[in-house]
Amino acid sequence: MFLDERRDYARLMSGNITGPLHGRIAVVTGGARGLGYAMARSLADAGADVALLDLLDGVRDAAEALAADTGRRCVGITVDVTAEASIADAFGSVARDLGIADVLVNSAGITSGTPLIDTQLASWQRVLDVNLTGTFLAGREFARRHVAAARGNPASIVNVSSMSAFAVNIPQTQAAYNTSKAAVSMLTKSAAIEWLPLGIRVNAIAPGYFASDMTRDFVASNPEMAEDWVRRIPAGRMGEPDELGGLLVYLASEASSYVVGQSIVIDGGYTTV
Ligand SMILES: NC(=O)c1ccc[n+]([C@@H]2O[C@H](COP(=O)([O-])OP(=O)(O)OC[C@H]3O[C@@H](n4cnc5c(N)ncnc54)[C@H](O)[C@@H]3O)[C@@H](O)[C@H]2O)c1
């Protein structure tokens, strides 16, 4: 029952069975699985057609499953968000298959678990390349296409930061990841101010511990650490991926028309105490 209530939130907000994102076209990087897929589903439930962009070959199957489940037009496109040409090709495919995107969710991300003193340069750079540079490249391509289309419609970018942008969540060691997410939140503010006059609002969501494909394997092989996390979360549990949907649809839609440059933490109270 609660799950249905969360999935129906978009419709409840609008009082409109077509959903607040009806007629919009959304791109979700890192959309083949995990939080990206769950957020793509929330956007589709709210009426958007969705392009999933991901490094994984399974992205096409994921898009087919999403389309079958939600009745929206969905496409899956292989991309490496760290490569300019790959991003340009992927957005070209989106434009051909669905149209010019009005919503971008930057969810592609990787983590690192090495003590800082042992961290190799290549590993440090890879985390920053995917999490930060990938967010920049996809945002810039989205913005250029929005400006070139000159349709005058509102556009929204939602970056996926992390509570790790604001708190060093111990006991794991992940300095590169924490640093990359703090930078994503600053990029969010900077892009928000530069692109607001272009009709693009930029915000971020900053999740705490969520049960995703990324964390599930980690939790299975580190059960004591996972218990430690849960002990520190006032809500007493990790978040479920669909619990991001209400905030995401709010930020993607014009319901949040005066929210600019924010990174909104959604963490069951972890960073509140
Ligand atoms: N799960 C959590 O608890 C949590 C908490 C805070 C923030 N986040 C952030 O949420 C986002 C999604 O994380 P998740 O937990 O769903 O992880 P995940 O590993 O399940 O999904 C990440 C997706 O990004 C894709 N990806 C990785 N590198 C890519 C690249 N170079 N180009 C294109 N796609 C690429 C992967 O293939 C994968 O499908 C990440 O940015 C992560 O940092 C997750």
Short mmCIF file of C-alpha atoms and ligand atoms in Angstrom, two decimals:
data_model
loop_
_atom_site.label_atom_id
_atom_site.label_comp_id
_atom_site.label_asym_id
_atom_site.label_seq_id
_atom_site.Cartn_x
_atom_site.Cartn_y
_atom_site.Cartn_z
CA MET A 1 0.00 0.00 0.00
CA PHE A 2 2.74 2.46 0.93
CA LEU A 3 4.65 1.53 -2.22
CA ASP A 4 1.62 2.33 -4.35
CA GLU A 5 1.20 5.62 -2.51
CA ARG A 6 4.78 6.57 -3.32
CA ARG A 7 4.43 5.62 -6.97
CA ASP A 8 1.18 7.55 -7.23
CA TYR A 9 2.66 10.65 -5.59
CA ALA A 10 3.20 12.42 -8.89
CA ARG A 11 -0.46 12.05 -9.79
CA LEU A 12 -1.58 13.07 -6.31
CA MET A 13 0.56 16.22 -6.53
CA SER A 14 -0.94 17.31 -9.79
CA GLY A 15 -4.50 16.15 -9.22
CA ASN A 16 -4.19 15.18 -12.87
CA ILE A 17 -4.21 11.59 -14.01
CA THR A 18 -1.84 12.37 -16.87
CA GLY A 19 0.88 13.32 -14.36
CA PRO A 20 2.91 16.52 -13.98
CA LEU A 21 5.53 15.41 -16.54
CA HIS A 22 3.05 14.48 -19.26
CA GLY A 23 4.55 15.38 -22.68
CA ARG A 24 8.05 15.84 -21.28
CA ILE A 25 11.12 13.91 -22.45
CA ALA A 26 13.62 12.82 -19.81
CA VAL A 27 17.16 11.47 -20.05
CA VAL A 28 18.54 9.43 -17.14
CA THR A 29 22.25 8.60 -17.16
CA GLY A 30 23.13 5.46 -15.23
CA GLY A 31 19.54 4.43 -15.89
CA ALA A 32 20.06 0.73 -16.61
CA ARG A 33 19.84 -0.29 -12.96
CA GLY A 34 19.87 0.86 -9.36
CA LEU A 35 18.69 4.30 -8.32
CA GLY A 36 18.86 5.52 -11.93
CA TYR A 37 16.33 2.93 -13.07
CA ALA A 38 14.06 3.59 -10.07
CA MET A 39 14.15 7.33 -10.79
CA ALA A 40 13.47 6.71 -14.49
CA ARG A 41 10.44 4.75 -13.43
CA SER A 42 9.20 7.62 -11.26
CA LEU A 43 9.54 10.00 -14.21
CA ALA A 44 7.66 7.61 -16.50
CA ASP A 45 4.95 7.13 -13.85
CA ALA A 46 4.62 10.92 -13.81
CA GLY A 47 4.01 10.91 -17.57
CA ALA A 48 7.45 11.46 -19.14
CA ASP A 49 8.94 9.53 -22.04
CA VAL A 50 12.36 8.35 -20.94
CA ALA A 51 15.77 7.63 -22.45
CA LEU A 52 18.06 5.47 -20.34
CA LEU A 53 21.77 6.10 -21.00
CA ASP A 54 24.27 3.65 -19.53
CA LEU A 55 27.56 1.87 -20.05
CA LEU A 56 25.85 -1.50 -19.53
CA ASP A 57 24.65 -3.48 -22.56
CA GLY A 58 21.53 -4.34 -20.54
CA VAL A 59 20.32 -0.76 -20.96
CA ARG A 60 18.14 -1.70 -23.94
CA ASP A 61 16.42 -4.49 -22.03
CA ALA A 62 15.93 -2.12 -19.11
CA ALA A 63 14.24 0.40 -21.41
CA GLU A 64 11.97 -2.30 -22.85
CA ALA A 65 10.96 -3.39 -19.35
CA LEU A 66 10.27 0.21 -18.36
CA ALA A 67 8.12 0.79 -21.43
CA ALA A 68 6.16 -2.41 -20.81
CA ASP A 69 5.63 -1.49 -17.18
CA THR A 70 4.63 2.16 -17.57
CA GLY A 71 3.21 2.44 -21.10
CA ARG A 72 5.58 5.32 -21.89
CA ARG A 73 7.98 5.56 -24.87
CA CYS A 74 11.39 4.46 -23.56
CA VAL A 75 14.73 3.90 -25.28
CA GLY A 76 17.99 2.47 -23.99
CA ILE A 77 21.25 3.89 -25.35
CA THR A 78 24.80 2.81 -24.61
CA VAL A 79 27.03 5.67 -23.47
CA ASP A 80 30.21 6.40 -21.58
CA VAL A 81 29.51 9.64 -19.73
CA THR A 82 33.24 10.39 -19.51
CA ALA A 83 33.60 10.61 -23.31
CA GLU A 84 32.44 13.78 -25.09
CA ALA A 85 31.78 12.07 -28.42
CA SER A 86 29.79 9.29 -26.79
CA ILE A 87 27.60 11.81 -24.94
CA ALA A 88 27.01 13.80 -28.15
CA ASP A 89 26.03 10.61 -30.04
CA ALA A 90 23.70 9.51 -27.27
CA PHE A 91 21.84 12.84 -27.12
CA GLY A 92 21.64 12.75 -30.92
CA SER A 93 19.90 9.36 -30.64
CA VAL A 94 17.53 10.72 -27.99
CA ALA A 95 16.59 13.62 -30.28
CA ARG A 96 15.94 11.23 -33.18
CA ASP A 97 14.03 8.62 -31.17
CA LEU A 98 12.06 10.75 -28.70
CA GLY A 99 12.73 14.47 -29.30
CA ILE A 100 14.68 17.21 -27.49
CA ALA A 101 14.96 16.38 -23.79
CA ASP A 102 13.49 18.74 -21.19
CA VAL A 103 14.61 16.80 -18.12
CA LEU A 104 18.07 15.38 -17.37
CA VAL A 105 18.90 13.21 -14.37
CA ASN A 106 22.64 12.61 -13.92
CA SER A 107 22.74 9.35 -11.96
CA ALA A 108 25.73 7.55 -13.53
CA GLY A 109 28.25 7.07 -10.76
CA ILE A 110 30.86 4.82 -9.26
CA THR A 111 32.29 4.54 -5.79
CA SER A 112 35.69 3.84 -4.31
CA GLY A 113 36.64 2.13 -1.08
CA THR A 114 40.37 2.63 -0.72
CA PRO A 115 42.09 4.39 2.18
CA LEU A 116 43.28 7.77 0.87
CA ILE A 117 46.92 7.01 1.58
CA ASP A 118 46.75 3.91 -0.66
CA THR A 119 44.65 5.47 -3.42
CA GLN A 120 46.22 5.25 -6.88
CA LEU A 121 46.02 8.26 -9.18
CA ALA A 122 44.14 6.28 -11.85
CA SER A 123 41.47 5.22 -9.37
CA TRP A 124 41.10 8.79 -8.01
CA GLN A 125 40.77 10.15 -11.55
CA ARG A 126 38.25 7.51 -12.65
CA VAL A 127 35.89 8.39 -9.78
CA LEU A 128 36.13 12.11 -10.58
CA ASP A 129 35.78 11.43 -14.33
CA VAL A 130 32.54 9.47 -13.98
CA ASN A 131 30.88 11.30 -11.09
CA LEU A 132 31.93 14.89 -11.79
CA THR A 133 33.10 15.20 -15.41
CA GLY A 134 30.28 12.93 -16.62
CA THR A 135 27.77 15.20 -14.89
CA PHE A 136 29.37 18.26 -16.53
CA LEU A 137 29.48 16.71 -20.02
CA ALA A 138 25.89 15.45 -20.00
CA GLY A 139 24.63 18.74 -18.53
CA ARG A 140 26.51 20.79 -21.13
CA GLU A 141 25.17 18.70 -24.04
CA PHE A 142 21.63 18.93 -22.64
CA ALA A 143 21.97 22.73 -22.24
CA ARG A 144 23.37 23.25 -25.74
CA ARG A 145 20.53 21.30 -27.31
CA HIS A 146 17.93 23.13 -25.20
CA VAL A 147 19.31 26.50 -26.33
CA ALA A 148 19.59 25.43 -29.98
CA ALA A 149 15.98 24.19 -30.01
CA ALA A 150 14.81 27.64 -28.79
CA ARG A 151 11.37 26.35 -27.85
CA GLY A 152 10.99 28.56 -24.78
CA ASN A 153 9.89 25.63 -22.65
CA PRO A 154 11.19 25.15 -19.10
CA ALA A 155 13.92 22.55 -18.60
CA SER A 156 15.24 20.93 -15.45
CA ILE A 157 18.45 19.12 -14.56
CA VAL A 158 18.60 17.00 -11.42
CA ASN A 159 22.12 15.88 -10.52
CA VAL A 160 22.65 13.00 -8.14
CA SER A 161 24.97 14.13 -5.40
CA SER A 162 25.15 12.31 -2.05
CA MET A 163 24.99 12.97 1.65
CA SER A 164 28.72 12.21 1.31
CA ALA A 165 29.02 15.71 -0.18
CA PHE A 166 28.29 17.06 3.29
CA ALA A 167 29.39 14.40 5.78
CA VAL A 168 32.23 11.89 5.86
CA ASN A 169 30.09 8.85 6.43
CA ILE A 170 32.28 6.46 8.37
CA PRO A 171 33.54 3.79 8.75
CA GLN A 172 34.22 3.21 5.02
CA THR A 173 37.08 5.07 3.37
CA GLN A 174 35.92 6.82 0.18
CA ALA A 175 37.65 10.21 -0.05
CA ALA A 176 37.56 10.33 -3.87
CA TYR A 177 33.83 9.62 -3.86
CA ASN A 178 33.07 12.17 -1.12
CA THR A 179 35.14 14.80 -2.93
CA SER A 180 33.47 14.08 -6.27
CA LYS A 181 30.00 14.49 -4.75
CA ALA A 182 30.90 17.75 -2.98
CA ALA A 183 32.08 18.97 -6.40
CA VAL A 184 28.81 17.81 -8.00
CA SER A 185 26.91 19.95 -5.49
CA MET A 186 29.09 23.00 -6.31
CA LEU A 187 28.75 22.31 -10.03
CA THR A 188 24.98 22.22 -9.44
CA LYS A 189 25.06 25.71 -7.89
CA SER A 190 27.35 27.14 -10.59
CA ALA A 191 25.39 25.68 -13.51
CA ALA A 192 22.11 26.76 -11.87
CA ILE A 193 23.17 30.40 -11.85
CA GLU A 194 24.65 30.37 -15.38
CA TRP A 195 21.76 28.49 -16.94
CA LEU A 196 18.75 29.99 -15.16
CA PRO A 197 18.55 32.78 -17.79
CA LEU A 198 18.53 30.03 -20.45
CA GLY A 199 15.38 28.53 -18.94
CA ILE A 200 17.15 25.58 -17.29
CA ARG A 201 16.83 25.03 -13.54
CA VAL A 202 19.56 22.90 -11.99
CA ASN A 203 19.24 21.17 -8.63
CA ALA A 204 20.53 17.99 -7.03
CA ILE A 205 19.28 15.26 -4.78
CA ALA A 206 21.73 13.99 -2.18
CA PRO A 207 20.75 10.49 -1.07
CA GLY A 208 21.90 8.77 2.08
CA TYR A 209 22.16 4.96 2.22
CA PHE A 210 19.81 3.41 -0.33
CA ALA A 211 19.40 -0.24 -1.25
CA SER A 212 20.59 -0.25 -4.87
CA ASP A 213 22.58 -2.62 -7.07
CA MET A 214 25.70 -0.67 -6.04
CA THR A 215 25.10 -1.10 -2.30
CA ARG A 216 23.42 -4.53 -2.30
CA ASP A 217 26.63 -6.42 -3.13
CA PHE A 218 28.57 -4.35 -0.63
CA VAL A 219 26.03 -5.01 2.12
CA ALA A 220 26.05 -8.75 1.36
CA SER A 221 29.81 -8.97 1.70
CA ASN A 222 30.09 -6.51 4.62
CA PRO A 223 27.11 -7.32 6.87
CA GLU A 224 28.69 -5.82 10.00
CA MET A 225 29.32 -2.52 8.27
CA ALA A 226 25.75 -2.47 7.00
CA GLU A 227 24.48 -3.03 10.55
CA ASP A 228 26.67 -0.14 11.67
CA TRP A 229 25.12 2.10 8.97
CA VAL A 230 21.60 1.22 10.04
CA ARG A 231 22.45 1.91 13.72
CA ARG A 232 23.47 5.44 12.69
CA ILE A 233 20.34 6.16 10.60
CA PRO A 234 17.56 7.75 12.72
CA ALA A 235 14.93 6.17 10.42
CA GLY A 236 16.36 2.78 11.45
CA ARG A 237 16.72 1.42 7.90
CA MET A 238 18.21 2.13 4.49
CA GLY A 239 16.08 3.95 1.95
CA GLU A 240 14.17 2.14 -0.79
CA PRO A 241 14.98 3.42 -4.32
CA ASP A 242 11.39 4.43 -5.06
CA GLU A 243 11.52 6.78 -2.05
CA LEU A 244 13.51 9.18 -4.25
CA GLY A 245 10.62 9.49 -6.72
CA GLY A 246 8.55 12.19 -4.99
CA LEU A 247 11.51 14.55 -4.61
CA LEU A 248 12.77 13.82 -8.11
CA VAL A 249 9.41 14.48 -9.80
CA TYR A 250 9.04 17.66 -7.74
CA LEU A 251 12.46 18.95 -8.88
CA ALA A 252 11.93 17.85 -12.49
CA SER A 253 8.54 19.56 -12.73
CA GLU A 254 7.46 23.18 -12.52
CA ALA A 255 6.09 22.47 -9.03
CA SER A 256 9.62 23.49 -7.96
CA SER A 257 9.88 26.52 -10.29
CA TYR A 258 11.53 28.71 -7.60
CA VAL A 259 14.00 26.06 -6.35
CA VAL A 260 17.41 26.83 -7.85
CA GLY A 261 20.87 25.37 -7.23
CA GLN A 262 19.92 23.29 -4.20
CA SER A 263 21.22 19.88 -3.16
CA ILE A 264 18.39 18.37 -1.16
CA VAL A 265 19.46 15.67 1.26
CA ILE A 266 17.20 12.61 1.52
CA ASP A 267 18.79 10.32 4.09
CA GLY A 268 16.37 9.16 6.81
CA GLY A 269 17.90 11.78 9.12
CA TYR A 270 21.51 10.54 8.90
CA THR A 271 23.08 14.01 8.49
CA THR A 272 20.58 15.67 10.83
CA VAL A 273 22.11 14.25 14.03
N1 LIG B 1 23.02 3.71 -3.45
C1 LIG B 1 23.25 4.65 -2.57
O1 LIG B 1 23.12 4.44 -1.36
C2 LIG B 1 23.66 6.03 -3.03
C3 LIG B 1 23.75 7.04 -2.10
C4 LIG B 1 24.10 8.33 -2.50
C5 LIG B 1 24.32 8.60 -3.84
N2 LIG B 1 24.23 7.58 -4.74
C6 LIG B 1 24.48 7.92 -6.14
O2 LIG B 1 23.39 7.48 -6.92
C7 LIG B 1 23.83 7.20 -8.24
C8 LIG B 1 23.37 5.80 -8.63
O3 LIG B 1 23.98 4.88 -7.75
P1 LIG B 1 23.46 3.40 -7.58
O4 LIG B 1 23.57 3.09 -6.15
O5 LIG B 1 22.16 3.21 -8.29
O6 LIG B 1 24.64 2.60 -8.33
P2 LIG B 1 24.59 1.48 -9.45
O7 LIG B 1 26.00 0.96 -9.57
O8 LIG B 1 23.52 0.50 -9.16
O9 LIG B 1 24.20 2.28 -10.76
C9 LIG B 1 25.11 3.18 -11.37
C10 LIG B 1 24.92 3.09 -12.87
O10 LIG B 1 25.84 4.00 -13.49
C11 LIG B 1 26.36 3.37 -14.64
N3 LIG B 1 27.66 3.91 -15.01
C12 LIG B 1 28.83 3.83 -14.33
N4 LIG B 1 29.82 4.40 -15.02
C13 LIG B 1 29.29 4.88 -16.17
C14 LIG B 1 29.80 5.57 -17.29
N5 LIG B 1 31.11 5.89 -17.39
N6 LIG B 1 28.94 5.92 -18.27
C15 LIG B 1 27.64 5.59 -18.21
N7 LIG B 1 27.09 4.92 -17.17
C16 LIG B 1 27.90 4.57 -16.16
C17 LIG B 1 26.49 1.90 -14.24
O11 LIG B 1 26.60 1.05 -15.37
C18 LIG B 1 25.21 1.69 -13.45
O12 LIG B 1 24.15 1.26 -14.24
C19 LIG B 1 25.36 7.35 -8.22
O13 LIG B 1 25.71 8.62 -8.71
C20 LIG B 1 25.68 7.23 -6.75
O14 LIG B 1 26.89 7.87 -6.41
C21 LIG B 1 23.91 6.30 -4.38
#
